[in-house]
Coordinates of C-alpha atoms in Angstrom, one line a residue:
M1 CA 65.8 -5.0 9.5
E2 CA 66.1 -8.8 10.0
D3 CA 69.9 -8.6 9.2
N4 CA 70.3 -5.8 11.8
S5 CA 68.5 -7.8 14.4
D6 CA 70.6 -10.9 13.8
R7 CA 73.7 -8.8 13.9
N8 CA 72.7 -7.2 17.3
Q9 CA 71.9 -10.7 18.7
G10 CA 75.2 -12.0 17.6
E11 CA 77.0 -9.1 19.3
G12 CA 75.1 -9.8 22.6
E13 CA 76.1 -13.5 22.5
T14 CA 79.7 -12.7 21.9
E15 CA 79.7 -10.4 24.9
N16 CA 78.2 -13.1 27.1
N17 CA 80.7 -15.7 25.9
N18 CA 83.6 -13.3 26.7
Y19 CA 82.2 -12.7 30.2
N20 CA 81.7 -16.4 30.9
D21 CA 85.3 -17.1 29.7
L22 CA 86.6 -14.5 32.1
N23 CA 84.6 -16.0 35.1
S24 CA 85.9 -19.5 34.2
K25 CA 89.5 -18.2 34.3
N26 CA 89.0 -16.5 37.6
K27 CA 87.5 -19.6 39.2
E28 CA 90.3 -21.7 37.8
I29 CA 92.9 -19.3 39.3
L30 CA 91.1 -19.5 42.7
K31 CA 91.0 -23.3 42.6
R32 CA 94.7 -23.5 41.8
S33 CA 95.4 -21.0 44.6
E34 CA 93.6 -23.2 47.1
E35 CA 95.3 -26.3 45.9
M36 CA 98.7 -24.6 46.1
L37 CA 97.8 -23.4 49.6
T38 CA 96.8 -26.9 50.7
S39 CA 99.9 -28.5 49.1
T40 CA 102.2 -26.0 50.7
V41 CA 100.6 -26.5 54.1
L42 CA 101.0 -30.3 53.8
E43 CA 104.5 -30.2 52.4
K44 CA 105.8 -27.6 54.6
E45 CA 104.0 -28.1 57.8
G46 CA 107.1 -27.5 59.7
K47 CA 107.9 -24.2 58.3
D48 CA 107.5 -21.1 60.2
W49 CA 103.9 -19.8 60.5
D50 CA 104.9 -16.3 59.5
E51 CA 106.0 -17.5 56.1
K52 CA 102.7 -19.3 55.7
Q53 CA 100.8 -16.2 56.6
T54 CA 102.8 -14.1 54.2
M55 CA 102.0 -16.5 51.3
I56 CA 98.3 -16.5 52.3
D57 CA 98.2 -12.7 52.3
Q58 CA 99.9 -12.6 48.8
L59 CA 97.4 -15.1 47.4
L60 CA 94.4 -13.2 48.9
S61 CA 95.9 -9.9 47.5
K62 CA 96.0 -11.5 44.0
V63 CA 92.4 -12.8 44.5
N64 CA 91.3 -9.2 45.4
V65 CA 93.0 -7.7 42.3
L66 CA 91.4 -10.3 40.1
E67 CA 88.0 -9.5 41.7
K68 CA 88.5 -5.8 41.0
E69 CA 89.4 -6.5 37.4
R70 CA 86.4 -8.7 37.0
N71 CA 84.1 -5.9 38.4
K72 CA 85.7 -3.3 36.2
T73 CA 85.3 -5.5 33.2
K74 CA 81.7 -6.0 34.1
E75 CA 81.2 -2.2 34.4
E76 CA 82.9 -1.6 31.0
R77 CA 80.6 -4.3 29.5
D78 CA 77.5 -2.6 31.0
A79 CA 78.7 0.8 29.7
F80 CA 79.3 -0.6 26.3
R81 CA 75.9 -2.1 26.3
E82 CA 74.3 1.2 27.2
E83 CA 76.3 3.0 24.5
T84 CA 75.3 0.4 22.0
D85 CA 71.7 0.8 23.0
A86 CA 71.9 4.6 22.6
F87 CA 73.5 4.2 19.2
R88 CA 70.7 1.9 18.2
E89 CA 68.1 4.3 19.3
E90 CA 69.9 7.2 17.5
R91 CA 70.1 5.0 14.4
D92 CA 66.4 4.2 14.6
A93 CA 65.6 7.9 15.1
M94 CA 67.7 8.8 12.1
K95 CA 65.9 6.2 10.0
E96 CA 62.5 7.7 11.0
E97 CA 63.8 11.2 10.3
N98 CA 65.0 10.1 6.8
K99 CA 61.5 8.7 6.2
L100 CA 59.9 12.0 7.1
I101 CA 62.4 13.9 4.9
T102 CA 61.7 11.6 2.0
K103 CA 57.9 12.2 2.5
E104 CA 58.4 16.0 2.7
K105 CA 60.6 15.8 -0.4
D106 CA 57.8 14.0 -2.3
V107 CA 55.3 16.6 -1.1
T108 CA 57.6 19.5 -2.1
S109 CA 58.1 18.0 -5.5
K110 CA 54.4 17.7 -6.1
E111 CA 53.9 21.3 -4.9
N112 CA 56.6 22.4 -7.3
D113 CA 54.9 20.7 -10.1
V114 CA 51.6 22.4 -9.2
L115 CA 53.4 25.8 -9.1
K116 CA 55.0 25.2 -12.5
E117 CA 51.6 24.5 -13.9
E118 CA 50.2 27.6 -12.3
R119 CA 53.1 29.7 -13.6
E120 CA 52.6 28.4 -17.1
V121 CA 48.9 29.4 -16.9
I122 CA 49.8 32.8 -15.5
T123 CA 52.4 33.3 -18.3
K124 CA 49.8 32.4 -20.9
E125 CA 47.3 34.8 -19.3
R126 CA 49.9 37.6 -19.2
D127 CA 50.7 37.1 -22.9
V128 CA 47.0 37.3 -23.7
M129 CA 46.7 40.5 -21.6
K130 CA 49.7 42.0 -23.4
I131 CA 48.0 41.4 -26.7
D132 CA 44.7 42.8 -25.3
N133 CA 46.5 45.8 -23.9
A134 CA 48.3 46.4 -27.2
T135 CA 45.0 46.2 -29.0
L136 CA 43.3 48.5 -26.6
K137 CA 46.1 51.0 -26.8
S138 CA 45.9 50.9 -30.6
E139 CA 42.2 51.4 -30.4
K140 CA 42.6 54.2 -27.9
N141 CA 45.2 55.9 -30.1
A142 CA 42.9 55.6 -33.1
L143 CA 40.0 57.1 -31.0
D144 CA 42.3 59.9 -29.7
T145 CA 43.3 60.7 -33.3
K146 CA 39.7 60.7 -34.4
Y147 CA 38.6 62.8 -31.4
T148 CA 41.5 65.2 -31.9
A149 CA 40.7 65.6 -35.6
L150 CA 37.0 66.1 -34.8
T151 CA 37.5 68.7 -32.1
S152 CA 40.1 70.4 -34.2
T153 CA 37.6 70.7 -37.1
L154 CA 34.9 71.9 -34.7
R155 CA 37.3 74.4 -33.1
D156 CA 38.2 75.8 -36.6
E157 CA 34.5 76.1 -37.5
I158 CA 33.6 78.2 -34.5
E159 CA 36.8 80.2 -34.3
C160 CA 36.1 83.8 -34.7
P161 CA 37.5 85.0 -38.1
V162 CA 38.3 88.4 -36.6
C163 CA 40.2 87.8 -33.4
L164 CA 41.0 84.2 -34.3
E165 CA 40.0 83.0 -30.8
V166 CA 37.5 80.2 -29.9
P167 CA 34.7 81.7 -27.8
T168 CA 34.4 80.2 -24.3
S169 CA 30.8 81.2 -23.6
G170 CA 27.6 82.0 -25.5
P171 CA 25.8 83.5 -27.1
V172 CA 27.5 83.0 -30.4
P173 CA 26.2 85.3 -33.2
V174 CA 25.6 83.7 -36.6
C175 CA 24.8 85.1 -40.0
P176 CA 22.0 83.8 -42.2
N177 CA 24.6 81.8 -44.1
G178 CA 25.8 80.0 -41.0
H179 CA 29.1 81.8 -40.4
F180 CA 30.1 82.4 -36.7
V181 CA 31.6 85.4 -35.1
C182 CA 32.3 86.1 -31.3
S183 CA 30.1 88.6 -29.5
K184 CA 32.9 91.1 -29.0
C185 CA 33.7 91.1 -32.7
K186 CA 30.1 91.2 -34.0
D187 CA 29.5 94.0 -36.5
S188 CA 26.7 94.9 -38.9
H189 CA 28.1 92.6 -41.6
C190 CA 29.4 89.1 -41.5
P191 CA 33.2 89.1 -41.7
T192 CA 33.2 86.0 -43.8
C193 CA 30.5 86.5 -46.5
R194 CA 29.8 90.2 -45.9
G195 CA 26.1 89.4 -45.5
K196 CA 24.0 91.5 -43.1
M197 CA 24.2 90.3 -39.5
F198 CA 20.9 90.0 -37.7
S199 CA 20.2 88.8 -34.2
G200 CA 20.7 85.1 -35.0
K201 CA 22.5 83.0 -32.4
S202 CA 23.8 79.5 -32.7
L203 CA 22.8 77.0 -30.0
L204 CA 24.9 74.4 -31.7
A205 CA 28.0 76.5 -31.4
V206 CA 27.4 76.9 -27.6
K207 CA 27.1 73.1 -27.3
V208 CA 30.3 72.7 -29.2
I209 CA 32.1 75.2 -26.9
E210 CA 30.9 73.4 -23.8
N211 CA 32.1 70.0 -25.0
I212 CA 35.4 70.5 -26.8
E213 CA 38.8 71.0 -25.2
H214 CA 40.2 74.6 -25.4
A215 CA 43.8 75.4 -26.0
C216 CA 45.5 77.7 -23.5
R217 CA 45.9 81.1 -25.1
N218 CA 49.1 81.8 -23.2
E219 CA 52.3 81.8 -25.1
D220 CA 54.6 78.8 -24.5
C221 CA 51.8 76.7 -22.9
G222 CA 49.6 75.1 -25.6
K223 CA 47.9 72.7 -23.3
F224 CA 44.2 71.7 -23.9
F225 CA 41.6 71.5 -21.2
P226 CA 37.8 71.0 -20.9
L227 CA 35.9 74.3 -20.5
E228 CA 35.6 74.3 -16.7
E229 CA 39.3 73.3 -16.2
Y230 CA 40.3 75.8 -18.9
K231 CA 38.9 78.7 -16.9
L232 CA 40.7 77.6 -13.7
H233 CA 43.9 77.0 -15.7
L234 CA 44.0 80.5 -17.0
T235 CA 44.3 81.9 -13.4
S236 CA 47.2 79.6 -12.5
C237 CA 49.0 78.9 -15.8
L238 CA 52.8 79.3 -15.4
H239 CA 52.9 81.1 -18.7
R240 CA 50.1 83.6 -18.0
T241 CA 50.9 87.3 -18.7
V242 CA 51.8 89.4 -15.6
N243 CA 53.4 92.7 -14.9
C244 CA 57.0 92.9 -13.7
P245 CA 56.6 93.1 -9.9
S246 CA 59.1 96.0 -9.5
P247 CA 57.6 99.6 -9.2
N248 CA 56.2 100.9 -12.4
E249 CA 58.5 104.0 -12.4
F250 CA 61.4 101.6 -12.9
C251 CA 59.9 98.8 -15.0
S252 CA 56.4 98.4 -16.5
R253 CA 57.0 95.4 -18.8
K254 CA 54.4 92.7 -19.2
M255 CA 55.6 89.1 -19.9
S256 CA 55.0 85.4 -19.3
L257 CA 55.3 84.5 -15.6
S258 CA 57.8 81.8 -16.5
K259 CA 60.2 84.5 -17.8
V260 CA 59.8 87.1 -15.0
Y261 CA 62.6 85.7 -12.7
D262 CA 65.2 85.6 -15.5
H263 CA 64.1 89.2 -16.4
I264 CA 64.7 90.3 -12.8
L265 CA 68.1 88.7 -12.7
E266 CA 69.3 90.0 -16.1
D267 CA 67.8 93.2 -17.3
C268 CA 65.1 94.6 -14.9
Q269 CA 66.0 98.3 -14.0
G270 CA 63.8 98.2 -11.0
S271 CA 65.5 95.3 -9.2
L272 CA 68.5 95.2 -7.0
N273 CA 69.3 91.8 -8.4
V274 CA 70.7 93.5 -11.5
L275 CA 72.5 96.2 -9.7
F276 CA 74.0 94.0 -6.9
T277 CA 74.5 90.4 -8.1
E278 CA 75.7 89.4 -4.6
Y279 CA 72.0 89.3 -3.7
N280 CA 71.3 86.5 -6.1
F281 CA 71.7 83.6 -3.7
P282 CA 70.6 80.1 -4.9
E283 CA 68.6 79.9 -1.8
Y284 CA 67.9 82.3 1.1
N285 CA 67.8 81.3 4.7
F286 CA 65.2 82.9 7.0
P287 CA 65.0 85.0 9.1
Q288 CA 67.1 87.2 6.7
Y289 CA 68.5 90.7 7.5
L290 CA 68.8 93.2 4.6
G291 CA 70.2 96.7 4.6
F292 CA 68.7 99.5 2.4
T293 CA 69.0 103.1 1.6
S294 CA 66.1 105.2 2.9
I295 CA 63.0 105.7 0.7
L296 CA 61.8 108.9 2.4
K297 CA 60.9 110.6 -0.9
H298 CA 60.5 107.9 -3.6
S299 CA 60.1 104.2 -4.3
S300 CA 63.2 102.0 -4.3
E301 CA 64.3 99.0 -6.4
G302 CA 62.9 95.7 -5.2
L303 CA 64.6 92.4 -4.6
A304 CA 63.8 88.8 -5.7
L305 CA 64.5 86.1 -3.2
K306 CA 64.4 82.3 -3.8
W307 CA 63.3 79.9 -1.0
N308 CA 62.0 76.4 -0.8
D309 CA 61.6 76.3 -4.7
Q310 CA 59.5 79.4 -4.6
I311 CA 60.3 83.0 -5.6
F312 CA 59.3 86.0 -3.6
Y313 CA 59.8 89.7 -4.4
L314 CA 60.3 92.4 -1.8
N315 CA 58.8 95.8 -2.8
L316 CA 59.8 99.1 -1.3
E317 CA 57.3 101.7 -2.6
K318 CA 55.9 105.1 -1.8
A319 CA 52.1 105.6 -1.5
L320 CA 51.0 109.1 -0.7
E321 CA 53.5 110.0 2.1
C322 CA 53.9 106.5 3.5
S323 CA 56.5 103.9 2.8
V324 CA 55.0 100.6 1.8
F325 CA 56.8 97.3 2.2
S326 CA 55.3 94.2 0.7
L327 CA 56.3 90.6 -0.2
V328 CA 55.0 89.2 -3.5
L329 CA 54.8 85.4 -4.2
F330 CA 55.2 84.3 -7.8
G331 CA 52.0 82.4 -7.5
T332 CA 48.2 82.7 -7.2
A333 CA 46.1 84.1 -4.3
L334 CA 45.3 80.5 -3.4
E335 CA 48.9 79.5 -3.2
C336 CA 49.6 82.6 -1.0
K337 CA 47.5 81.0 1.7
D338 CA 50.2 78.3 2.2
Y339 CA 52.7 80.9 3.6
E340 CA 53.1 83.4 6.4
V341 CA 55.5 86.2 6.0
S342 CA 56.9 88.7 8.5
I343 CA 58.4 92.1 7.5
T344 CA 60.1 94.1 10.2
V345 CA 61.6 97.5 9.6
H346 CA 64.2 98.7 12.1
R347 CA 67.4 100.6 12.6
T348 CA 70.6 99.2 11.1
D349 CA 72.2 99.3 14.6
D350 CA 69.3 97.3 16.1
K351 CA 69.5 93.9 14.3
D352 CA 68.2 92.2 17.4
M353 CA 65.0 94.3 17.0
K354 CA 64.9 95.2 20.7
G355 CA 64.2 98.9 20.1
N356 CA 61.6 100.8 18.0
V357 CA 60.4 98.6 15.1
Q358 CA 57.5 98.5 12.6
R359 CA 56.3 95.0 11.8
F360 CA 53.8 93.2 9.5
T361 CA 52.8 89.6 9.8
G362 CA 50.4 88.0 7.3
K363 CA 50.1 86.4 3.9
P364 CA 52.2 87.3 0.9
L365 CA 50.6 89.0 -2.1
P366 CA 50.0 87.2 -5.4
I367 CA 52.0 88.1 -8.5
D368 CA 48.8 89.1 -10.4
I369 CA 48.0 91.9 -8.0
E370 CA 47.9 95.4 -9.6
Q371 CA 50.5 97.9 -8.3
E372 CA 47.9 100.4 -6.9
K373 CA 46.3 97.6 -4.9
R374 CA 49.7 96.4 -3.8
K375 CA 50.5 99.8 -2.4
K376 CA 47.5 99.6 -0.1
N377 CA 48.6 96.3 1.4
G378 CA 51.6 95.1 3.3
L379 CA 53.4 97.2 5.9
L380 CA 52.7 101.0 5.8
V381 CA 55.1 103.2 7.7
G382 CA 54.5 106.9 8.1
P383 CA 57.2 109.5 7.3
D384 CA 57.9 110.3 11.0
Q385 CA 58.2 106.6 11.9
M386 CA 60.4 106.0 8.9
E387 CA 62.7 108.8 9.8
S388 CA 63.1 107.4 13.4
L389 CA 64.1 104.1 12.0
S390 CA 66.8 105.5 9.7
V391 CA 70.5 105.9 10.5
I392 CA 72.8 108.4 8.8
D393 CA 76.2 106.8 8.0
E394 CA 79.6 108.4 7.5
K395 CA 78.8 109.1 3.8
L396 CA 75.7 110.9 4.9
K397 CA 73.4 108.2 3.4
I398 CA 70.2 107.4 5.3
N399 CA 70.0 103.7 5.9
F400 CA 67.5 101.3 7.5
G401 CA 67.3 97.6 8.0
I402 CA 64.6 95.0 7.1
T403 CA 64.4 91.5 8.6
L404 CA 62.3 89.1 6.6
D405 CA 60.9 85.7 7.8
I406 CA 58.9 83.2 5.6
K407 CA 57.2 80.1 6.9
K408 CA 55.3 77.4 5.1
Q409 CA 51.9 76.8 6.8

């Protein structure tokens, strides 16, 4: 800082010396001009006054020029001083800014050191947690294995030796020798030891039933559930046994729900999907118009429709003298509440449905519904109304149209 101050002082003194030298030269020129003027007047008194006046004017002009140059030099000097002062202020501001940056850098460095230490601590804690998790996982697996072995043993002990099923409710009959049998398979003699069966019941077996997990009895499922969940699962299991939704006069097969759709597409004799593969769209769009041959005297083949990752089945059946149209959802009664369906029967030449129509709007029916109950729900159309909605084509076939609409609630 002292070197910079000395340097700045030296620069100011140099400027003042230059300015003083310039003033001295200007004064010297003025002095010489006056002397020349006086000498000229004395020596050439006799000359013409005009020549004298001209010389005076020239000398004054030079003096004015010199004065202007002096003023300009002074202005430049002042501007240079201002610029120098501004530069000095900027230099001082930069020095202060550099000091602040250095301080911030030191603070940041310290914060980074603290963060590094915290990261190391967190890393150590994470490693410890990984070890703890691995230990807990190992202990859990050991407990799960032990629990599975225990429940499997208990399940085997209370399994009925006749039907090979684990009872899901009491009472559980037991013979004097401690052998169990389910209520529906109980006989006069124990199926295990052939000893006489009395009225003995096992409270322990009931406790076991209430606390072990039960295996789903449906083929291809095999999942285990606590007793309460097990009972709910049986009503919604994707592998539960159901009837083919087509009319019984065409197909009466029972099978796993998970296999019904493939059955309808491939070998069901009561579905139009087998007879007319053009109906097997990957996804239907609704409202959807469909044309059918009249069912004035008997039930007709149904049609499976896929929409929004759900499968529906349109039934066209006869009940007494009425034609019954229903839409079945491949799901439970609870799942049916999520949808609203509309079935409209109309003439094939009235696709805008502005004429005579028969319409049903409501919930679809669950796949588990029995056929006789299904025939009492949906849209029931009497024979006279059905005849008025039918059209005879050039091949003398009696046809009618159905427009379906499905909405998710």
